[in-house]
Amino acid sequence: MAEHHHDHEHHHHVEMPEKSRIEEALSKYNLEISDEEVKEAVKKIIAEKVHENDTPEVKQFLMGSVELTTLKTTDSDESVLAFTERVNQFDEAYPNLPHVATICVYPRFAKIVAETLEVDGVEIACVSGSFPSSQALIEVKTIETSLAVKDGATEIDMVLSVGAFLSGDYETVCDEIQQMKEACGDKKMKVILETGCLKTASNIKTASILAMYSGADYIKTSTGKEQPAATPEAAYVMCQAIKEYYEQTGIQIGFKPAGGLNSVMDALIYYTIVKEVLGEKWLTNQWFRMGTSRLANLLLSEVIGEEVKFF
């Protein structure tokens, strides 16, 4: 954060406390991590550990961790209603299988999902705060969030201000997350880091710490609207950050890979990374979620042993 030092001379009285607070928070973590080391660690986990999790039990667990997502320009009241009805029908069709964890939609559809959803224990998540760019005034972001919650959202997925982060303006990044968390009230908030835009392991770790420090209940890899979306390397770094944050504060933060989860193997890789880095305590559908639209059918097909296109 050296690039900020010249500011201190000019605005000593205003800037200093905020800066040092964030600097102090970051100083407790090792942010000098090399991309190469991360790559090697992930390679090792995939080679040595994934196969032991390739079981019907794990696939069944993963079904219950899915955040079934529709975030299309073409979404309509009708399509979202039908989407929600599939979740209701699933509960009747497969009473012995876990239902999805969440339905994730745009805020304008929160009310429809809330009125249509009949399955207990399925959360209603809304992407809020000018998703996916996050390029709106903070007042607009917080109002959108308050309205989503009022309409029935039980979780809010927001995008970190990536531009501000990359310019080193960590104050704005943290302040916006705090204000969004206030707008959520008692509802859970996920902060999407958009790891593909952050590029380096060091940036991803820094963004993870800032998000958790500012009130995130979950950290999430990607919106799925930027490439690359989720990667095992980004997941590994984020899980390391969650682990260190938990050791420092005793606060458990959830993890959600999203975007680019196209196969059952992808799901197993993320599950294995969480298991190896964070351990059993995170292997519940409260702390581990996967954002996807296509994976639910693939997992279901593997669990019941024939190809099904249910969702």
mmCIF file of C-alpha atoms in Angstrom:
data_model
loop_
_atom_site.group_PDB
_atom_site.id
_atom_site.type_symbol
_atom_site.label_atom_id
_atom_site.label_comp_id
_atom_site.label_asym_id
_atom_site.label_seq_id
_atom_site.Cartn_x
_atom_site.Cartn_y
_atom_site.Cartn_z
ATOM 1 C CA MET A 1 0.000 0.000 0.000
ATOM 2 C CA ALA A 2 3.066 2.214 -0.352
ATOM 3 C CA GLU A 3 1.477 4.205 -3.178
ATOM 4 C CA HIS A 4 -0.672 5.986 -0.613
ATOM 5 C CA HIS A 5 2.121 7.464 1.462
ATOM 6 C CA HIS A 6 2.125 10.849 -0.239
ATOM 7 C CA ASP A 7 -1.553 11.262 0.708
ATOM 8 C CA HIS A 8 -0.722 11.244 4.379
ATOM 9 C CA GLU A 9 1.140 14.556 4.147
ATOM 10 C CA HIS A 10 -1.846 16.286 2.563
ATOM 11 C CA HIS A 11 -4.819 14.953 4.488
ATOM 12 C CA HIS A 12 -3.248 13.868 7.714
ATOM 13 C CA HIS A 13 -6.302 14.476 9.857
ATOM 14 C CA VAL A 14 -8.889 12.878 7.551
ATOM 15 C CA GLU A 15 -7.168 9.919 5.924
ATOM 16 C CA MET A 16 -4.859 8.627 8.604
ATOM 17 C CA PRO A 17 -7.180 6.627 10.899
ATOM 18 C CA GLU A 18 -8.959 4.863 8.002
ATOM 19 C CA LYS A 19 -5.684 3.970 6.310
ATOM 20 C CA SER A 20 -4.014 2.631 9.366
ATOM 21 C CA ARG A 21 -7.072 0.612 10.318
ATOM 22 C CA ILE A 22 -7.075 -1.201 6.986
ATOM 23 C CA GLU A 23 -3.289 -1.462 6.903
ATOM 24 C CA GLU A 24 -3.329 -2.942 10.366
ATOM 25 C CA ALA A 25 -5.967 -5.491 9.367
ATOM 26 C CA LEU A 26 -3.940 -6.557 6.336
ATOM 27 C CA SER A 27 -0.641 -6.634 8.205
ATOM 28 C CA LYS A 28 -1.717 -9.765 10.099
ATOM 29 C CA TYR A 29 -1.789 -11.847 6.926
ATOM 30 C CA ASN A 30 0.840 -13.128 4.546
ATOM 31 C CA LEU A 31 -0.039 -11.443 1.266
ATOM 32 C CA GLU A 32 3.246 -12.199 -0.487
ATOM 33 C CA ILE A 33 2.110 -15.442 -2.048
ATOM 34 C CA SER A 34 3.462 -16.638 -5.359
ATOM 35 C CA ASP A 35 1.174 -17.782 -8.145
ATOM 36 C CA GLU A 36 3.602 -20.608 -8.863
ATOM 37 C CA GLU A 37 3.324 -22.045 -5.338
ATOM 38 C CA VAL A 38 -0.464 -21.889 -5.519
ATOM 39 C CA LYS A 39 -0.448 -23.706 -8.872
ATOM 40 C CA GLU A 40 1.758 -26.457 -7.443
ATOM 41 C CA ALA A 41 -0.379 -26.870 -4.312
ATOM 42 C CA VAL A 42 -3.564 -27.144 -6.380
ATOM 43 C CA LYS A 43 -1.960 -29.618 -8.783
ATOM 44 C CA LYS A 44 -0.973 -31.799 -5.842
ATOM 45 C CA ILE A 45 -4.463 -31.707 -4.285
ATOM 46 C CA ILE A 46 -6.095 -32.606 -7.616
ATOM 47 C CA ALA A 47 -3.646 -35.431 -8.326
ATOM 48 C CA GLU A 48 -3.684 -36.965 -4.852
ATOM 49 C CA LYS A 49 -7.039 -36.235 -3.240
ATOM 50 C CA VAL A 50 -9.905 -35.691 -5.679
ATOM 51 C CA HIS A 51 -10.403 -39.382 -6.527
ATOM 52 C CA GLU A 52 -11.219 -40.276 -2.914
ATOM 53 C CA ASN A 53 -14.138 -37.821 -2.953
ATOM 54 C CA ASP A 54 -15.575 -39.199 -6.188
ATOM 55 C CA THR A 55 -18.395 -41.018 -4.392
ATOM 56 C CA PRO A 56 -22.207 -41.069 -4.571
ATOM 57 C CA GLU A 57 -22.346 -39.587 -1.033
ATOM 58 C CA VAL A 58 -20.236 -36.569 -1.981
ATOM 59 C CA LYS A 59 -22.228 -35.986 -5.184
ATOM 60 C CA GLN A 60 -25.426 -36.120 -3.184
ATOM 61 C CA PHE A 61 -23.978 -33.609 -0.706
ATOM 62 C CA LEU A 62 -22.947 -31.336 -3.599
ATOM 63 C CA MET A 63 -26.522 -31.335 -4.944
ATOM 64 C CA GLY A 64 -27.564 -29.827 -1.634
ATOM 65 C CA SER A 65 -24.903 -27.120 -1.963
ATOM 66 C CA VAL A 66 -26.018 -25.875 -5.368
ATOM 67 C CA GLU A 67 -27.250 -22.301 -5.708
ATOM 68 C CA LEU A 68 -29.531 -22.770 -8.694
ATOM 69 C CA THR A 69 -28.991 -19.602 -10.666
ATOM 70 C CA THR A 70 -30.748 -17.743 -13.449
ATOM 71 C CA LEU A 71 -29.221 -14.380 -14.342
ATOM 72 C CA LYS A 72 -30.156 -13.864 -17.957
ATOM 73 C CA THR A 73 -31.172 -10.736 -19.803
ATOM 74 C CA THR A 74 -34.187 -12.727 -20.994
ATOM 75 C CA ASP A 75 -35.426 -13.715 -17.494
ATOM 76 C CA SER A 76 -39.090 -12.829 -17.011
ATOM 77 C CA ASP A 77 -41.785 -13.251 -14.373
ATOM 78 C CA GLU A 78 -42.935 -16.384 -16.236
ATOM 79 C CA SER A 79 -39.496 -17.958 -16.607
ATOM 80 C CA VAL A 80 -38.547 -17.336 -12.976
ATOM 81 C CA LEU A 81 -41.888 -18.693 -11.790
ATOM 82 C CA ALA A 82 -41.304 -21.889 -13.797
ATOM 83 C CA PHE A 83 -37.729 -22.073 -12.514
ATOM 84 C CA THR A 84 -38.957 -21.895 -8.910
ATOM 85 C CA GLU A 85 -41.684 -24.465 -9.574
ATOM 86 C CA ARG A 86 -38.999 -26.958 -10.645
ATOM 87 C CA VAL A 87 -37.485 -26.691 -7.176
ATOM 88 C CA ASN A 88 -40.910 -27.331 -5.634
ATOM 89 C CA GLN A 89 -41.432 -30.329 -7.924
ATOM 90 C CA PHE A 90 -37.971 -31.716 -7.207
ATOM 91 C CA ASP A 91 -38.857 -32.065 -3.552
ATOM 92 C CA GLU A 92 -41.839 -34.249 -4.521
ATOM 93 C CA ALA A 93 -40.044 -36.202 -7.268
ATOM 94 C CA TYR A 94 -36.933 -37.005 -5.220
ATOM 95 C CA PRO A 95 -37.947 -36.905 -1.556
ATOM 96 C CA ASN A 96 -34.799 -38.814 -0.517
ATOM 97 C CA LEU A 97 -32.355 -36.428 -2.166
ATOM 98 C CA PRO A 98 -31.270 -33.093 -0.720
ATOM 99 C CA HIS A 99 -32.933 -30.084 -2.353
ATOM 100 C CA VAL A 100 -30.772 -27.259 -3.707
ATOM 101 C CA ALA A 101 -29.453 -24.777 -1.151
ATOM 102 C CA THR A 102 -30.569 -21.615 -2.884
ATOM 103 C CA ILE A 103 -32.370 -20.039 -5.818
ATOM 104 C CA CYS A 104 -30.366 -17.067 -7.102
ATOM 105 C CA VAL A 105 -32.063 -14.348 -9.195
ATOM 106 C CA TYR A 106 -32.068 -10.633 -9.952
ATOM 107 C CA PRO A 107 -33.728 -8.454 -7.251
ATOM 108 C CA ARG A 108 -36.779 -7.687 -9.375
ATOM 109 C CA PHE A 109 -37.733 -11.392 -9.108
ATOM 110 C CA ALA A 110 -37.288 -11.791 -5.344
ATOM 111 C CA LYS A 111 -40.994 -11.356 -4.708
ATOM 112 C CA ILE A 112 -42.027 -13.974 -7.284
ATOM 113 C CA VAL A 113 -39.605 -16.532 -5.861
ATOM 114 C CA ALA A 114 -40.687 -15.750 -2.294
ATOM 115 C CA GLU A 115 -44.361 -16.200 -3.226
ATOM 116 C CA THR A 116 -43.827 -19.377 -5.290
ATOM 117 C CA LEU A 117 -41.205 -21.304 -3.319
ATOM 118 C CA GLU A 118 -42.739 -24.008 -1.118
ATOM 119 C CA VAL A 119 -39.645 -25.914 0.005
ATOM 120 C CA ASP A 120 -38.409 -25.200 3.518
ATOM 121 C CA GLY A 121 -34.728 -24.470 3.847
ATOM 122 C CA VAL A 122 -34.119 -23.148 0.326
ATOM 123 C CA GLU A 123 -32.619 -19.649 0.506
ATOM 124 C CA ILE A 124 -33.540 -16.826 -1.873
ATOM 125 C CA ALA A 125 -30.394 -15.043 -3.029
ATOM 126 C CA CYS A 126 -30.377 -11.855 -5.076
ATOM 127 C CA VAL A 127 -27.417 -10.376 -6.894
ATOM 128 C CA SER A 128 -27.503 -6.739 -5.926
ATOM 129 C CA GLY A 129 -25.570 -3.494 -6.190
ATOM 130 C CA SER A 130 -25.462 -3.139 -9.981
ATOM 131 C CA PHE A 131 -24.444 -6.712 -10.758
ATOM 132 C CA PRO A 132 -22.165 -7.685 -12.509
ATOM 133 C CA SER A 133 -20.093 -4.485 -12.898
ATOM 134 C CA SER A 134 -20.780 -2.956 -9.476
ATOM 135 C CA GLN A 135 -20.385 0.388 -11.236
ATOM 136 C CA ALA A 136 -23.238 2.302 -9.647
ATOM 137 C CA LEU A 137 -23.366 4.994 -6.990
ATOM 138 C CA ILE A 138 -23.349 3.490 -3.503
ATOM 139 C CA GLU A 139 -26.763 5.047 -2.803
ATOM 140 C CA VAL A 140 -28.237 3.086 -5.711
ATOM 141 C CA LYS A 141 -26.526 -0.122 -4.561
ATOM 142 C CA THR A 142 -27.841 0.114 -1.021
ATOM 143 C CA ILE A 143 -31.382 0.986 -2.134
ATOM 144 C CA GLU A 144 -31.423 -1.987 -4.534
ATOM 145 C CA THR A 145 -30.286 -4.191 -1.661
ATOM 146 C CA SER A 146 -32.887 -2.894 0.806
ATOM 147 C CA LEU A 147 -35.639 -3.452 -1.770
ATOM 148 C CA ALA A 148 -34.455 -7.005 -2.497
ATOM 149 C CA VAL A 149 -34.534 -7.829 1.209
ATOM 150 C CA LYS A 150 -37.959 -6.220 1.609
ATOM 151 C CA ASP A 151 -39.235 -8.385 -1.270
ATOM 152 C CA GLY A 152 -38.035 -11.604 0.320
ATOM 153 C CA ALA A 153 -34.330 -12.074 -0.437
ATOM 154 C CA THR A 154 -32.698 -14.026 2.394
ATOM 155 C CA GLU A 155 -29.174 -13.593 0.990
ATOM 156 C CA ILE A 156 -27.490 -10.860 -1.032
ATOM 157 C CA ASP A 157 -24.623 -11.407 -3.496
ATOM 158 C CA MET A 158 -22.724 -8.186 -4.196
ATOM 159 C CA VAL A 159 -19.664 -7.508 -6.354
ATOM 160 C CA LEU A 160 -16.590 -5.894 -4.839
ATOM 161 C CA SER A 161 -15.694 -2.567 -6.482
ATOM 162 C CA VAL A 162 -12.955 -4.101 -8.592
ATOM 163 C CA GLY A 163 -11.852 -0.850 -10.229
ATOM 164 C CA ALA A 164 -11.394 0.855 -6.860
ATOM 165 C CA PHE A 165 -9.517 -2.196 -5.549
ATOM 166 C CA LEU A 166 -7.118 -2.296 -8.494
ATOM 167 C CA SER A 167 -6.382 1.438 -8.083
ATOM 168 C CA GLY A 168 -5.446 0.778 -4.453
ATOM 169 C CA ASP A 169 -8.467 2.599 -3.047
ATOM 170 C CA TYR A 170 -9.139 0.074 -0.286
ATOM 171 C CA GLU A 171 -11.086 2.612 1.778
ATOM 172 C CA THR A 172 -13.828 2.832 -0.840
ATOM 173 C CA VAL A 173 -13.861 -0.946 -1.247
ATOM 174 C CA CYS A 174 -14.297 -1.522 2.497
ATOM 175 C CA ASP A 175 -16.717 1.339 3.026
ATOM 176 C CA GLU A 176 -19.049 0.112 0.277
ATOM 177 C CA ILE A 177 -19.075 -3.453 1.628
ATOM 178 C CA GLN A 178 -19.881 -2.122 5.113
ATOM 179 C CA GLN A 179 -22.739 0.003 3.782
ATOM 180 C CA MET A 180 -24.107 -2.926 1.777
ATOM 181 C CA LYS A 181 -23.931 -5.140 4.856
ATOM 182 C CA GLU A 182 -25.928 -2.536 6.794
ATOM 183 C CA ALA A 183 -28.549 -2.542 4.019
ATOM 184 C CA CYS A 184 -28.790 -6.346 4.346
ATOM 185 C CA GLY A 185 -29.789 -6.074 8.009
ATOM 186 C CA ASP A 186 -29.718 -9.591 9.443
ATOM 187 C CA LYS A 187 -29.543 -11.273 6.012
ATOM 188 C CA LYS A 188 -26.359 -13.017 4.873
ATOM 189 C CA MET A 189 -24.129 -11.236 2.363
ATOM 190 C CA LYS A 190 -21.741 -12.753 -0.161
ATOM 191 C CA VAL A 191 -18.995 -10.606 -1.660
ATOM 192 C CA ILE A 192 -18.005 -11.577 -5.207
ATOM 193 C CA LEU A 193 -14.315 -10.829 -5.781
ATOM 194 C CA GLU A 194 -14.357 -11.325 -9.585
ATOM 195 C CA THR A 195 -11.049 -13.170 -9.279
ATOM 196 C CA GLY A 196 -10.468 -13.270 -13.045
ATOM 197 C CA CYS A 197 -10.033 -9.483 -12.995
ATOM 198 C CA LEU A 198 -7.770 -9.531 -9.916
ATOM 199 C CA LYS A 199 -5.213 -11.717 -11.739
ATOM 200 C CA THR A 200 -2.692 -12.491 -8.965
ATOM 201 C CA ALA A 201 -2.854 -14.703 -5.886
ATOM 202 C CA SER A 202 -1.708 -11.752 -3.795
ATOM 203 C CA ASN A 203 -4.584 -9.566 -5.038
ATOM 204 C CA ILE A 204 -7.106 -12.356 -4.459
ATOM 205 C CA LYS A 205 -5.853 -12.882 -0.905
ATOM 206 C CA THR A 206 -5.933 -9.139 -0.182
ATOM 207 C CA ALA A 207 -9.460 -8.756 -1.584
ATOM 208 C CA SER A 208 -10.611 -11.781 0.457
ATOM 209 C CA ILE A 209 -9.309 -10.276 3.696
ATOM 210 C CA LEU A 210 -10.809 -6.839 2.960
ATOM 211 C CA ALA A 211 -14.205 -8.393 2.167
ATOM 212 C CA MET A 212 -14.290 -10.504 5.336
ATOM 213 C CA TYR A 213 -12.991 -7.655 7.474
ATOM 214 C CA SER A 214 -15.766 -5.408 6.110
ATOM 215 C CA GLY A 215 -18.667 -7.738 6.859
ATOM 216 C CA ALA A 216 -18.902 -10.485 4.206
ATOM 217 C CA ASP A 217 -20.569 -13.665 5.451
ATOM 218 C CA TYR A 218 -19.328 -15.505 2.357
ATOM 219 C CA ILE A 219 -16.716 -14.793 -0.263
ATOM 220 C CA LYS A 220 -17.498 -15.847 -3.823
ATOM 221 C CA THR A 221 -15.154 -16.210 -6.783
ATOM 222 C CA SER A 222 -16.934 -14.734 -9.779
ATOM 223 C CA THR A 223 -20.043 -13.350 -11.426
ATOM 224 C CA GLY A 224 -19.749 -15.747 -14.367
ATOM 225 C CA LYS A 225 -19.941 -12.703 -16.641
ATOM 226 C CA GLU A 226 -16.150 -12.159 -16.872
ATOM 227 C CA GLN A 227 -13.480 -14.579 -18.082
ATOM 228 C CA PRO A 228 -11.805 -16.419 -16.537
ATOM 229 C CA ALA A 229 -14.522 -17.194 -13.973
ATOM 230 C CA ALA A 230 -13.891 -19.548 -11.031
ATOM 231 C CA THR A 231 -10.544 -21.381 -11.035
ATOM 232 C CA PRO A 232 -9.216 -23.951 -8.561
ATOM 233 C CA GLU A 233 -6.234 -21.641 -7.923
ATOM 234 C CA ALA A 234 -8.463 -18.715 -6.921
ATOM 235 C CA ALA A 235 -10.500 -21.079 -4.727
ATOM 236 C CA TYR A 236 -7.351 -22.308 -2.997
ATOM 237 C CA VAL A 237 -6.193 -18.759 -2.197
ATOM 238 C CA MET A 238 -9.652 -17.745 -0.937
ATOM 239 C CA CYS A 239 -9.905 -20.821 1.290
ATOM 240 C CA GLN A 240 -6.444 -20.071 2.715
ATOM 241 C CA ALA A 241 -7.635 -16.533 3.478
ATOM 242 C CA ILE A 242 -10.818 -17.866 5.153
ATOM 243 C CA LYS A 243 -8.715 -20.233 7.250
ATOM 244 C CA GLU A 244 -6.294 -17.519 8.394
ATOM 245 C CA TYR A 245 -9.160 -15.120 9.081
ATOM 246 C CA TYR A 246 -10.845 -17.778 11.215
ATOM 247 C CA GLU A 247 -7.592 -18.363 13.131
ATOM 248 C CA GLN A 248 -7.217 -14.609 13.742
ATOM 249 C CA THR A 249 -10.826 -13.765 14.644
ATOM 250 C CA GLY A 250 -12.737 -16.966 15.386
ATOM 251 C CA ILE A 251 -15.278 -15.901 12.747
ATOM 252 C CA GLN A 252 -16.269 -18.584 10.237
ATOM 253 C CA ILE A 253 -16.846 -17.303 6.690
ATOM 254 C CA GLY A 254 -18.488 -19.327 3.917
ATOM 255 C CA PHE A 255 -17.090 -20.009 0.455
ATOM 256 C CA LYS A 256 -18.837 -20.044 -2.939
ATOM 257 C CA PRO A 257 -17.183 -20.851 -6.243
ATOM 258 C CA ALA A 258 -19.340 -19.649 -9.156
ATOM 259 C CA GLY A 259 -19.044 -19.209 -12.896
ATOM 260 C CA GLY A 260 -17.553 -21.868 -15.130
ATOM 261 C CA LEU A 261 -18.606 -24.867 -13.011
ATOM 262 C CA ASN A 262 -19.422 -27.050 -15.989
ATOM 263 C CA SER A 263 -18.832 -30.621 -14.886
ATOM 264 C CA VAL A 264 -19.184 -32.918 -11.921
ATOM 265 C CA MET A 265 -15.371 -33.076 -11.848
ATOM 266 C CA ASP A 266 -15.240 -29.280 -11.412
ATOM 267 C CA ALA A 267 -17.554 -29.618 -8.413
ATOM 268 C CA LEU A 268 -15.446 -32.409 -6.925
ATOM 269 C CA ILE A 269 -12.286 -30.321 -7.313
ATOM 270 C CA TYR A 270 -13.799 -27.394 -5.380
ATOM 271 C CA TYR A 271 -15.157 -29.728 -2.724
ATOM 272 C CA THR A 272 -11.711 -31.295 -2.328
ATOM 273 C CA ILE A 273 -9.982 -27.910 -2.036
ATOM 274 C CA VAL A 274 -12.405 -26.881 0.716
ATOM 275 C CA LYS A 275 -11.926 -30.203 2.498
ATOM 276 C CA GLU A 276 -8.113 -30.068 2.309
ATOM 277 C CA VAL A 277 -7.657 -26.392 3.199
ATOM 278 C CA LEU A 278 -10.577 -25.711 5.550
ATOM 279 C CA GLY A 279 -11.576 -29.161 6.768
ATOM 280 C CA GLU A 280 -14.811 -30.892 7.737
ATOM 281 C CA LYS A 281 -16.231 -27.888 9.558
ATOM 282 C CA TRP A 282 -16.856 -26.216 6.191
ATOM 283 C CA LEU A 283 -18.388 -29.245 4.499
ATOM 284 C CA THR A 284 -22.032 -28.369 5.108
ATOM 285 C CA ASN A 285 -24.374 -26.591 2.743
ATOM 286 C CA GLN A 286 -24.353 -23.673 5.130
ATOM 287 C CA TRP A 287 -20.658 -22.918 4.584
ATOM 288 C CA PHE A 288 -19.997 -24.335 1.132
ATOM 289 C CA ARG A 289 -22.133 -23.307 -1.848
ATOM 290 C CA MET A 290 -21.701 -23.592 -5.603
ATOM 291 C CA GLY A 291 -23.252 -21.114 -8.011
ATOM 292 C CA THR A 292 -24.327 -22.817 -11.221
ATOM 293 C CA SER A 293 -27.212 -23.366 -13.571
ATOM 294 C CA ARG A 294 -26.047 -26.474 -15.429
ATOM 295 C CA LEU A 295 -24.440 -28.521 -12.698
ATOM 296 C CA ALA A 296 -27.610 -29.579 -10.866
ATOM 297 C CA ASN A 297 -28.750 -31.818 -13.750
ATOM 298 C CA LEU A 298 -25.292 -33.367 -14.129
ATOM 299 C CA LEU A 299 -25.027 -34.170 -10.425
ATOM 300 C CA LEU A 300 -28.560 -35.545 -10.344
ATOM 301 C CA SER A 301 -27.806 -37.773 -13.353
ATOM 302 C CA GLU A 302 -24.747 -39.217 -11.637
ATOM 303 C CA VAL A 303 -26.531 -39.728 -8.326
ATOM 304 C CA ILE A 304 -29.447 -41.661 -9.834
ATOM 305 C CA GLY A 305 -27.382 -43.360 -12.528
ATOM 306 C CA GLU A 306 -29.084 -42.133 -15.698
ATOM 307 C CA GLU A 307 -29.195 -38.899 -17.649
ATOM 308 C CA VAL A 308 -31.840 -36.533 -16.297
ATOM 309 C CA LYS A 309 -32.651 -32.986 -17.361
ATOM 310 C CA PHE A 310 -34.819 -31.966 -14.451
ATOM 311 C CA PHE A 311 -33.930 -28.299 -13.949
#
